[in-house]
Amino acid sequence: MDTIAPDSYVLVYRDRRRKWLVKPKDTPKLHTHLGILDLTALVGREYGIRAITTLGDELIILKPTIEDLIMKLARRTQVIYPKDLGFMMVKLGVHAGSRVVETGTGSGATTALLAYLVRPGGTVYTYDINPGFQEEAKKNIEKVGLAEAVMFKVRDSRLGFDETGMDAGVLDVGDPWEVIPAMRKALKPSAPMAAITPTTNQAERLVARMKDEGFAAIETLEIMMRNLEARVGMTRPSNHMIGHTAYLTFARSTSGSSNAVESSVAPP
Amino acid sequence: MDTIAPDSYVLVYRDRRRKWLVKPKDTPKLHTHLGILDLTALVGREYGIRAITTLGDELIILKPTIEDLIMKLARRTQVIYPKDLGFMMVKLGVHAGSRVVETGTGSGATTALLAYLVRPGGTVYTYDINPGFQEEAKKNIEKVGLAEAVMFKVRDSRLGFDETGMDAGVLDVGDPWEVIPAMRKALKPSAPMAAITPTTNQAERLVARMKDEGFAAIETLEIMMRNLEARVGMTRPSNHMIGHTAYLTFARSTSGSSNAVESSVAPP
Amino acid sequence: MDTIAPDSYVLVYRDRRRKWLVKPKDTPKLHTHLGILDLTALVGREYGIRAITTLGDELIILKPTIEDLIMKLARRTQVIYPKDLGFMMVKLGVHAGSRVVETGTGSGATTALLAYLVRPGGTVYTYDINPGFQEEAKKNIEKVGLAEAVMFKVRDSRLGFDETGMDAGVLDVGDPWEVIPAMRKALKPSAPMAAITPTTNQAERLVARMKDEGFAAIETLEIMMRNLEARVGMTRPSNHMIGHTAYLTFARSTSGSSNAVESSVAPP
Amino acid sequence: MDTIAPDSYVLVYRDRRRKWLVKPKDTPKLHTHLGILDLTALVGREYGIRAITTLGDELIILKPTIEDLIMKLARRTQVIYPKDLGFMMVKLGVHAGSRVVETGTGSGATTALLAYLVRPGGTVYTYDINPGFQEEAKKNIEKVGLAEAVMFKVRDSRLGFDETGMDAGVLDVGDPWEVIPAMRKALKPSAPMAAITPTTNQAERLVARMKDEGFAAIETLEIMMRNLEARVGMTRPSNHMIGHTAYLTFARSTSGSSNAVESSVAPP
């Protein structure tokens, strides 16, 4: 069983919109509109229990998942959502031991999920041109205990990555087409990459550049998620829905057409 | 670099709709409407190269990702798609070392992705009431080299799982509500679970049962994916789109309300 | 040209979210966060002009369309949106001269659109069990000048409609299945009808009852609308989107199977 | 009651995908995979009846709605669907007496719906640069009995429309931005217009031009429609869905900013 320590993150959960990610050490008393919750009383207990506020309201004490941590890390302006990240991970085939190159680091939300999945044995090499962002992301990644799997680099990734033979790549910058040549050099031939772009114009330019640089299996798509309010006799989709986060573009690196293998025509 | 062996899977790729997952050993000559491809000529070469058919057409030789393998494993009637699976993996927090219980095994597509992510150190315990399905899934999982991380069990999972303290659970059966009590016993308190149901009626019954059994953070949703045809000056969403695969329901196990922690009202 | 009178509605338009539907007579000075607009100065001018507030901001003076009027009439809790209504009108084939039966009247938003389209020569017979709602809707319809085409009736429509031979029918009540037998008697054979239901359960019960009562060409669907922010070089779908309003169910009345026409087998 | 004549269109309906729009005069015997239907036997009978094929299968005989006629007129390459047209009609406020200008005519599907709604008293002025398309559309419109409300003109509409003071306008050409100045001259100030464009690039260019030409209340959007398979105990969205037809752009004509009305600052 997982026991709560003073330094453990706990997710205090009421419903989808009312939840708090806190540590007993930092927030001994959690003040909510439902009353005060004494977090120090949770230390030594296991996750999954219920806790009663001073106003008698019940809250659930959960162990945060990687999704909870990502959502906490994400800046308000961040457009990457778990719906997009989950699909990216499957497309990229990221798993224990993978070596992944990423630019830009941003708030570190994507970095955190990549790091979570490549452990043990793998590494995420994450680049950002902005030292301030990089520093903040580093703190975030440390806070959630994933720093061992991440190498942070402050760099304009258009100038190239230090790594080669990478298993997968992630582009989350405003001008991803400018990084395509560098990405190609960094990736193993056949390796998958993903790029995140909010606008159709970015996707358009990116795909054109990918084709020029010999990437294959290029595909752009968007993922929409809608909640279903499942209640006995009155089930209906949620009125609220996020209309758009970003377009995702996927492609596979290739070794170029110079060394294509010819199929000899078999004699009859 | 990854070199192609006679027994390696290769993904012969032309475009999104025309691709073949084959092994040189089993398919020395791949006959397509674009001509014949001599797969034996690929042995010893690296992935990512291009190959020319007898009709002079170019195809790309890719190393299949876990997504390619899953799509191959999935039966035609299968409703689970990578868009759904990717999001499930993030919600479940599955990673190296995770211990996951799943029912039913079905074609083994979900099992394969789980196994891919829990290695090394983790195990997927997968149950199916149908010995025939289970047998076929086992062969599929072996074929893609993931058998070491999977324990197969032929069992009516409504009668209970052998395991306890599981990190995550997946329900993909017609009557998932019947398995909720067993799932609760198998999961660690606070552990996440996911269930896949095609109909609104199933989601409705499932959610009601989850509430009765003390699950928390229950959420049902659907994920829609649409391709964007990104072409310079003529970008548009794809005319073709899959309207529905399944509703996904997520929840967190709890340890029940009997042992709730009270917050003492602090004296002023 | 259309000239603004003291009693004319004008739509003062700034952008999609900031617009005001007012009359110079009732609102001589329109106070907005962009300054004050002197509406009396608009009298005698034509629609389509621009007007400058006391703070120097420019607003556009538009003649409200039926959509603007409907959106104004709709109560906040109302789930019918123009996206749904427009499609309904095409499916119902409502046009000048149509005779349409509707229940319930609700806020009168649907009634207003129907009345707008059936003039001249047609009539909307609208029923509501709630005299208060009916009274409010009547005032609304009068306000927008469409009262001549509407007959208001306070009635439990499950007990039947007074009319027969109707060209089309609209059901917008909580238990539409209970009104199906009455609707069938009111409609001309082959006439189309539409029903609006927020939940899947309502749609399910409704469709079953329609089948029992001999309706044909039954179809349930939902319409989703998403804005595209089209801006040079940075086009993207809107982040905001309404996830759900209601399911629409359409069907055609039939004259029953007792008098089916047999095709004689032609001798060879 | 509506009685079937030899020259009447009848919609022979089996289900959403199997339906035939025919006339007894032209198709005395309708051959289907469900057997032969003797259409001459329907003459003199009323719509809404059932008819039995020579193989004993039951089909429903419906009076085609304007939607059925539009879908028949639409060419296979046509991207305008009732979901889009219905919303357009509400946005444009088209009704009996409206005068509407349209370019291009295309297959005449949109023209037919406009004509259906503007009768009596209104007129649709429809332009097409292609005499062949125009001729075919004219025949289509005559076939469905709506020719009286339509004026056909073969013309490059970029060179201008003959009409002024139009109540509404519809643009369905490949380069709608080129027609914006002409459209502005044709429309009454404050009048609404709609444009249909399949690509994001077209929408982008169009919106920019509309702004330059002083149009207001510009809005681009897309409408998605998904069927719900409502069946007792097994309700689910349809697996099939059309991903994209076109973006719709709406705007309102204005009389320009030269004659803006100033609000005088009232003395305190």
PDB file of N, CA and C in Angstrom, chain D residues 8-68:
ATOM      1  N   SER D   8     -45.961  12.695 -60.574  1.00  0.00           N
ATOM      2  CA  SER D   8     -45.491  13.095 -59.229  1.00  0.00           C
ATOM      3  C   SER D   8     -44.189  12.376 -58.876  1.00  0.00           C
ATOM      4  N   TYR D   9     -43.309  13.094 -58.197  1.00  0.00           N
ATOM      5  CA  TYR D   9     -42.163  12.415 -57.598  1.00  0.00           C
ATOM      6  C   TYR D   9     -42.648  11.611 -56.394  1.00  0.00           C
ATOM      7  N   VAL D  10     -42.163  10.398 -56.273  1.00  0.00           N
ATOM      8  CA  VAL D  10     -42.388   9.645 -55.032  1.00  0.00           C
ATOM      9  C   VAL D  10     -41.036   9.194 -54.489  1.00  0.00           C
ATOM     10  N   LEU D  11     -40.922   9.235 -53.170  1.00  0.00           N
ATOM     11  CA  LEU D  11     -39.711   8.722 -52.534  1.00  0.00           C
ATOM     12  C   LEU D  11     -40.047   7.330 -51.997  1.00  0.00           C
ATOM     13  N   VAL D  12     -39.462   6.332 -52.627  1.00  0.00           N
ATOM     14  CA  VAL D  12     -39.660   4.952 -52.175  1.00  0.00           C
ATOM     15  C   VAL D  12     -38.586   4.693 -51.125  1.00  0.00           C
ATOM     16  N   TYR D  13     -39.020   4.444 -49.905  1.00  0.00           N
ATOM     17  CA  TYR D  13     -38.096   4.448 -48.770  1.00  0.00           C
ATOM     18  C   TYR D  13     -38.007   3.091 -48.081  1.00  0.00           C
ATOM     19  N   ARG D  14     -36.785   2.618 -47.961  1.00  0.00           N
ATOM     20  CA  ARG D  14     -36.582   1.403 -47.173  1.00  0.00           C
ATOM     21  C   ARG D  14     -35.816   1.749 -45.890  1.00  0.00           C
ATOM     22  N   ASP D  15     -34.658   2.346 -46.045  1.00  0.00           N
ATOM     23  CA  ASP D  15     -33.918   2.859 -44.895  1.00  0.00           C
ATOM     24  C   ASP D  15     -33.007   3.983 -45.368  1.00  0.00           C
ATOM     25  N   ARG D  16     -32.196   4.526 -44.443  1.00  0.00           N
ATOM     26  CA  ARG D  16     -31.432   5.731 -44.742  1.00  0.00           C
ATOM     27  C   ARG D  16     -30.570   5.596 -45.990  1.00  0.00           C
ATOM     28  N   ARG D  17     -30.131   4.387 -46.263  1.00  0.00           N
ATOM     29  CA  ARG D  17     -29.241   4.210 -47.394  1.00  0.00           C
ATOM     30  C   ARG D  17     -29.945   3.646 -48.629  1.00  0.00           C
ATOM     31  N   ARG D  18     -31.116   3.082 -48.457  1.00  0.00           N
ATOM     32  CA  ARG D  18     -31.831   2.494 -49.581  1.00  0.00           C
ATOM     33  C   ARG D  18     -33.145   3.238 -49.813  1.00  0.00           C
ATOM     34  N   LYS D  19     -33.093   4.197 -50.735  1.00  0.00           N
ATOM     35  CA  LYS D  19     -34.288   4.952 -51.081  1.00  0.00           C
ATOM     36  C   LYS D  19     -34.166   5.412 -52.530  1.00  0.00           C
ATOM     37  N   TRP D  20     -35.300   5.561 -53.192  1.00  0.00           N
ATOM     38  CA  TRP D  20     -35.324   5.889 -54.610  1.00  0.00           C
ATOM     39  C   TRP D  20     -36.302   7.034 -54.845  1.00  0.00           C
ATOM     40  N   LEU D  21     -35.879   8.030 -55.598  1.00  0.00           N
ATOM     41  CA  LEU D  21     -36.739   9.164 -55.940  1.00  0.00           C
ATOM     42  C   LEU D  21     -37.133   9.015 -57.408  1.00  0.00           C
ATOM     43  N   VAL D  22     -38.363   8.662 -57.661  1.00  0.00           N
ATOM     44  CA  VAL D  22     -38.804   8.306 -59.025  1.00  0.00           C
ATOM     45  C   VAL D  22     -40.209   8.834 -59.303  1.00  0.00           C
ATOM     46  N   LYS D  23     -40.602   8.784 -60.608  1.00  0.00           N
ATOM     47  CA  LYS D  23     -41.961   9.140 -61.026  1.00  0.00           C
ATOM     48  C   LYS D  23     -42.612   7.918 -61.676  1.00  0.00           C
ATOM     49  N   PRO D  24     -43.876   7.631 -61.374  1.00  0.00           N
ATOM     50  CA  PRO D  24     -44.544   6.472 -61.983  1.00  0.00           C
ATOM     51  C   PRO D  24     -44.488   6.507 -63.511  1.00  0.00           C
ATOM     52  N   LYS D  25     -44.644   7.693 -64.078  1.00  0.00           N
ATOM     53  CA  LYS D  25     -44.621   7.840 -65.539  1.00  0.00           C
ATOM     54  C   LYS D  25     -43.285   7.377 -66.127  1.00  0.00           C
ATOM     55  N   ASP D  26     -42.199   7.762 -65.476  1.00  0.00           N
ATOM     56  CA  ASP D  26     -40.872   7.436 -66.008  1.00  0.00           C
ATOM     57  C   ASP D  26     -40.399   6.038 -65.622  1.00  0.00           C
ATOM     58  N   THR D  27     -40.867   5.550 -64.498  1.00  0.00           N
ATOM     59  CA  THR D  27     -40.400   4.263 -63.964  1.00  0.00           C
ATOM     60  C   THR D  27     -41.606   3.430 -63.538  1.00  0.00           C
ATOM     61  N   PRO D  28     -42.321   2.866 -64.508  1.00  0.00           N
ATOM     62  CA  PRO D  28     -43.538   2.114 -64.126  1.00  0.00           C
ATOM     63  C   PRO D  28     -43.220   0.966 -63.175  1.00  0.00           C
ATOM     64  N   LYS D  29     -42.111   0.306 -63.429  1.00  0.00           N
ATOM     65  CA  LYS D  29     -41.690  -0.801 -62.544  1.00  0.00           C
ATOM     66  C   LYS D  29     -40.330  -0.439 -61.955  1.00  0.00           C
ATOM     67  N   LEU D  30     -40.261  -0.357 -60.640  1.00  0.00           N
ATOM     68  CA  LEU D  30     -38.973  -0.046 -59.987  1.00  0.00           C
ATOM     69  C   LEU D  30     -38.309  -1.353 -59.563  1.00  0.00           C
ATOM     70  N   HIS D  31     -37.164  -1.647 -60.208  1.00  0.00           N
ATOM     71  CA  HIS D  31     -36.458  -2.882 -59.878  1.00  0.00           C
ATOM     72  C   HIS D  31     -35.464  -2.625 -58.757  1.00  0.00           C
ATOM     73  N   THR D  32     -35.607  -3.334 -57.663  1.00  0.00           N
ATOM     74  CA  THR D  32     -34.668  -3.196 -56.541  1.00  0.00           C
ATOM     75  C   THR D  32     -34.207  -4.587 -56.141  1.00  0.00           C
ATOM     76  N   HIS D  33     -33.204  -4.637 -55.288  1.00  0.00           N
ATOM     77  CA  HIS D  33     -32.729  -5.941 -54.804  1.00  0.00           C
ATOM     78  C   HIS D  33     -33.755  -6.577 -53.866  1.00  0.00           C
ATOM     79  N   LEU D  34     -34.794  -5.807 -53.519  1.00  0.00           N
ATOM     80  CA  LEU D  34     -35.859  -6.328 -52.658  1.00  0.00           C
ATOM     81  C   LEU D  34     -37.057  -6.778 -53.486  1.00  0.00           C
ATOM     82  N   GLY D  35     -36.885  -6.803 -54.800  1.00  0.00           N
ATOM     83  CA  GLY D  35     -37.977  -7.185 -55.675  1.00  0.00           C
ATOM     84  C   GLY D  35     -38.434  -5.991 -56.507  1.00  0.00           C
ATOM     85  N   ILE D  36     -39.468  -6.219 -57.296  1.00  0.00           N
ATOM     86  CA  ILE D  36     -39.974  -5.183 -58.202  1.00  0.00           C
ATOM     87  C   ILE D  36     -41.168  -4.488 -57.557  1.00  0.00           C
ATOM     88  N   LEU D  37     -41.211  -3.154 -57.719  1.00  0.00           N
ATOM     89  CA  LEU D  37     -42.344  -2.393 -57.195  1.00  0.00           C
ATOM     90  C   LEU D  37     -43.118  -1.805 -58.367  1.00  0.00           C
ATOM     91  N   ASP D  38     -44.414  -2.047 -58.387  1.00  0.00           N
ATOM     92  CA  ASP D  38     -45.279  -1.571 -59.467  1.00  0.00           C
ATOM     93  C   ASP D  38     -45.719  -0.142 -59.140  1.00  0.00           C
ATOM     94  N   LEU D  39     -45.016   0.856 -59.692  1.00  0.00           N
ATOM     95  CA  LEU D  39     -45.316   2.248 -59.345  1.00  0.00           C
ATOM     96  C   LEU D  39     -46.640   2.721 -59.941  1.00  0.00           C
ATOM     97  N   THR D  40     -47.048   2.135 -61.061  1.00  0.00           N
ATOM     98  CA  THR D  40     -48.311   2.581 -61.669  1.00  0.00           C
ATOM     99  C   THR D  40     -49.486   2.284 -60.735  1.00  0.00           C
ATOM    100  N   ALA D  41     -49.334   1.256 -59.919  1.00  0.00           N
ATOM    101  CA  ALA D  41     -50.404   0.922 -58.964  1.00  0.00           C
ATOM    102  C   ALA D  41     -50.563   1.979 -57.875  1.00  0.00           C
ATOM    103  N   LEU D  42     -49.585   2.866 -57.788  1.00  0.00           N
ATOM    104  CA  LEU D  42     -49.642   3.897 -56.750  1.00  0.00           C
ATOM    105  C   LEU D  42     -50.449   5.108 -57.187  1.00  0.00           C
ATOM    106  N   VAL D  43     -50.628   5.267 -58.486  1.00  0.00           N
ATOM    107  CA  VAL D  43     -51.311   6.462 -59.001  1.00  0.00           C
ATOM    108  C   VAL D  43     -52.742   6.525 -58.454  1.00  0.00           C
ATOM    109  N   GLY D  44     -53.114   7.670 -57.942  1.00  0.00           N
ATOM    110  CA  GLY D  44     -54.441   7.843 -57.371  1.00  0.00           C
ATOM    111  C   GLY D  44     -54.483   7.564 -55.870  1.00  0.00           C
ATOM    112  N   ARG D  45     -53.440   6.944 -55.370  1.00  0.00           N
ATOM    113  CA  ARG D  45     -53.362   6.681 -53.932  1.00  0.00           C
ATOM    114  C   ARG D  45     -52.703   7.872 -53.250  1.00  0.00           C
ATOM    115  N   GLU D  46     -52.779   7.901 -51.959  1.00  0.00           N
ATOM    116  CA  GLU D  46     -52.167   9.023 -51.245  1.00  0.00           C
ATOM    117  C   GLU D  46     -50.755   8.660 -50.757  1.00  0.00           C
ATOM    118  N   TYR D  47     -49.956   9.677 -50.562  1.00  0.00           N
ATOM    119  CA  TYR D  47     -48.616   9.469 -49.993  1.00  0.00           C
ATOM    120  C   TYR D  47     -48.745   8.924 -48.575  1.00  0.00           C
ATOM    121  N   GLY D  48     -47.698   8.259 -48.124  1.00  0.00           N
ATOM    122  CA  GLY D  48     -47.683   7.753 -46.756  1.00  0.00           C
ATOM    123  C   GLY D  48     -48.094   6.300 -46.657  1.00  0.00           C
ATOM    124  N   ILE D  49     -48.505   5.722 -47.773  1.00  0.00           N
ATOM    125  CA  ILE D  49     -48.892   4.306 -47.739  1.00  0.00           C
ATOM    126  C   ILE D  49     -47.658   3.408 -47.840  1.00  0.00           C
ATOM    127  N   ARG D  50     -47.918   2.129 -47.599  1.00  0.00           N
ATOM    128  CA  ARG D  50     -46.864   1.143 -47.772  1.00  0.00           C
ATOM    129  C   ARG D  50     -47.130   0.371 -49.055  1.00  0.00           C
ATOM    130  N   ALA D  51     -46.063  -0.122 -49.668  1.00  0.00           N
ATOM    131  CA  ALA D  51     -46.225  -0.895 -50.897  1.00  0.00           C
ATOM    132  C   ALA D  51     -45.382  -2.150 -50.782  1.00  0.00           C
ATOM    133  N   ILE D  52     -45.910  -3.237 -51.362  1.00  0.00           N
ATOM    134  CA  ILE D  52     -45.253  -4.537 -51.228  1.00  0.00           C
ATOM    135  C   ILE D  52     -44.618  -4.903 -52.572  1.00  0.00           C
ATOM    136  N   THR D  53     -43.352  -5.304 -52.524  1.00  0.00           N
ATOM    137  CA  THR D  53     -42.667  -5.698 -53.760  1.00  0.00           C
ATOM    138  C   THR D  53     -43.087  -7.105 -54.165  1.00  0.00           C
ATOM    139  N   THR D  54     -42.664  -7.493 -55.360  1.00  0.00           N
ATOM    140  CA  THR D  54     -42.979  -8.854 -55.838  1.00  0.00           C
ATOM    141  C   THR D  54     -42.324  -9.917 -54.957  1.00  0.00           C
ATOM    142  N   LEU D  55     -41.315  -9.545 -54.195  1.00  0.00           N
ATOM    143  CA  LEU D  55     -40.693 -10.515 -53.281  1.00  0.00           C
ATOM    144  C   LEU D  55     -41.307 -10.431 -51.886  1.00  0.00           C
ATOM    145  N   GLY D  56     -42.357  -9.600 -51.744  1.00  0.00           N
ATOM    146  CA  GLY D  56     -43.047  -9.539 -50.459  1.00  0.00           C
ATOM    147  C   GLY D  56     -42.455  -8.546 -49.473  1.00  0.00           C
ATOM    148  N   ASP D  57     -41.499  -7.752 -49.919  1.00  0.00           N
ATOM    149  CA  ASP D  57     -40.883  -6.788 -49.005  1.00  0.00           C
ATOM    150  C   ASP D  57     -41.691  -5.491 -48.969  1.00  0.00           C
ATOM    151  N   GLU D  58     -41.696  -4.852 -47.817  1.00  0.00           N
ATOM    152  CA  GLU D  58     -42.482  -3.634 -47.646  1.00  0.00           C
ATOM    153  C   GLU D  58     -41.627  -2.381 -47.806  1.00  0.00           C
ATOM    154  N   LEU D  59     -42.098  -1.453 -48.591  1.00  0.00           N
ATOM    155  CA  LEU D  59     -41.434  -0.170 -48.769  1.00  0.00           C
ATOM    156  C   LEU D  59     -42.439   0.926 -48.465  1.00  0.00           C
ATOM    157  N   ILE D  60     -41.947   2.096 -48.034  1.00  0.00           N
ATOM    158  CA  ILE D  60     -42.852   3.203 -47.710  1.00  0.00           C
ATOM    159  C   ILE D  60     -42.847   4.193 -48.867  1.00  0.00           C
ATOM    160  N   ILE D  61     -44.019   4.700 -49.197  1.00  0.00           N
ATOM    161  CA  ILE D  61     -44.164   5.650 -50.308  1.00  0.00           C
ATOM    162  C   ILE D  61     -44.347   7.050 -49.719  1.00  0.00           C
ATOM    163  N   LEU D  62     -43.287   7.867 -49.815  1.00  0.00           N
ATOM    164  CA  LEU D  62     -43.328   9.192 -49.209  1.00  0.00           C
ATOM    165  C   LEU D  62     -43.358  10.291 -50.265  1.00  0.00           C
ATOM    166  N   LYS D  63     -43.923  11.421 -49.870  1.00  0.00           N
ATOM    167  CA  LYS D  63     -43.871  12.610 -50.716  1.00  0.00           C
ATOM    168  C   LYS D  63     -42.510  13.262 -50.466  1.00  0.00           C
ATOM    169  N   PRO D  64     -41.686  13.438 -51.486  1.00  0.00           N
ATOM    170  CA  PRO D  64     -40.344  13.972 -51.212  1.00  0.00           C
ATOM    171  C   PRO D  64     -40.397  15.368 -50.606  1.00  0.00           C
ATOM    172  N   THR D  65     -39.581  15.592 -49.616  1.00  0.00           N
ATOM    173  CA  THR D  65     -39.442  16.932 -49.051  1.00  0.00           C
ATOM    174  C   THR D  65     -38.413  17.696 -49.886  1.00  0.00           C
ATOM    175  N   ILE D  66     -38.274  18.976 -49.597  1.00  0.00           N
ATOM    176  CA  ILE D  66     -37.257  19.755 -50.309  1.00  0.00           C
ATOM    177  C   ILE D  66     -35.867  19.168 -50.047  1.00  0.00           C
ATOM    178  N   GLU D  67     -35.653  18.579 -48.882  1.00  0.00           N
ATOM    179  CA  GLU D  67     -34.351  17.950 -48.603  1.00  0.00           C
ATOM    180  C   GLU D  67     -34.109  16.764 -49.535  1.00  0.00           C
ATOM    181  N   ASP D  68     -35.137  15.938 -49.723  1.00  0.00           N
ATOM    182  CA  ASP D  68     -34.989  14.792 -50.626  1.00  0.00           C
ATOM    183  C   ASP D  68     -34.656  15.268 -52.037  1.00  0.00           C
TER     184      ASP D  68
END
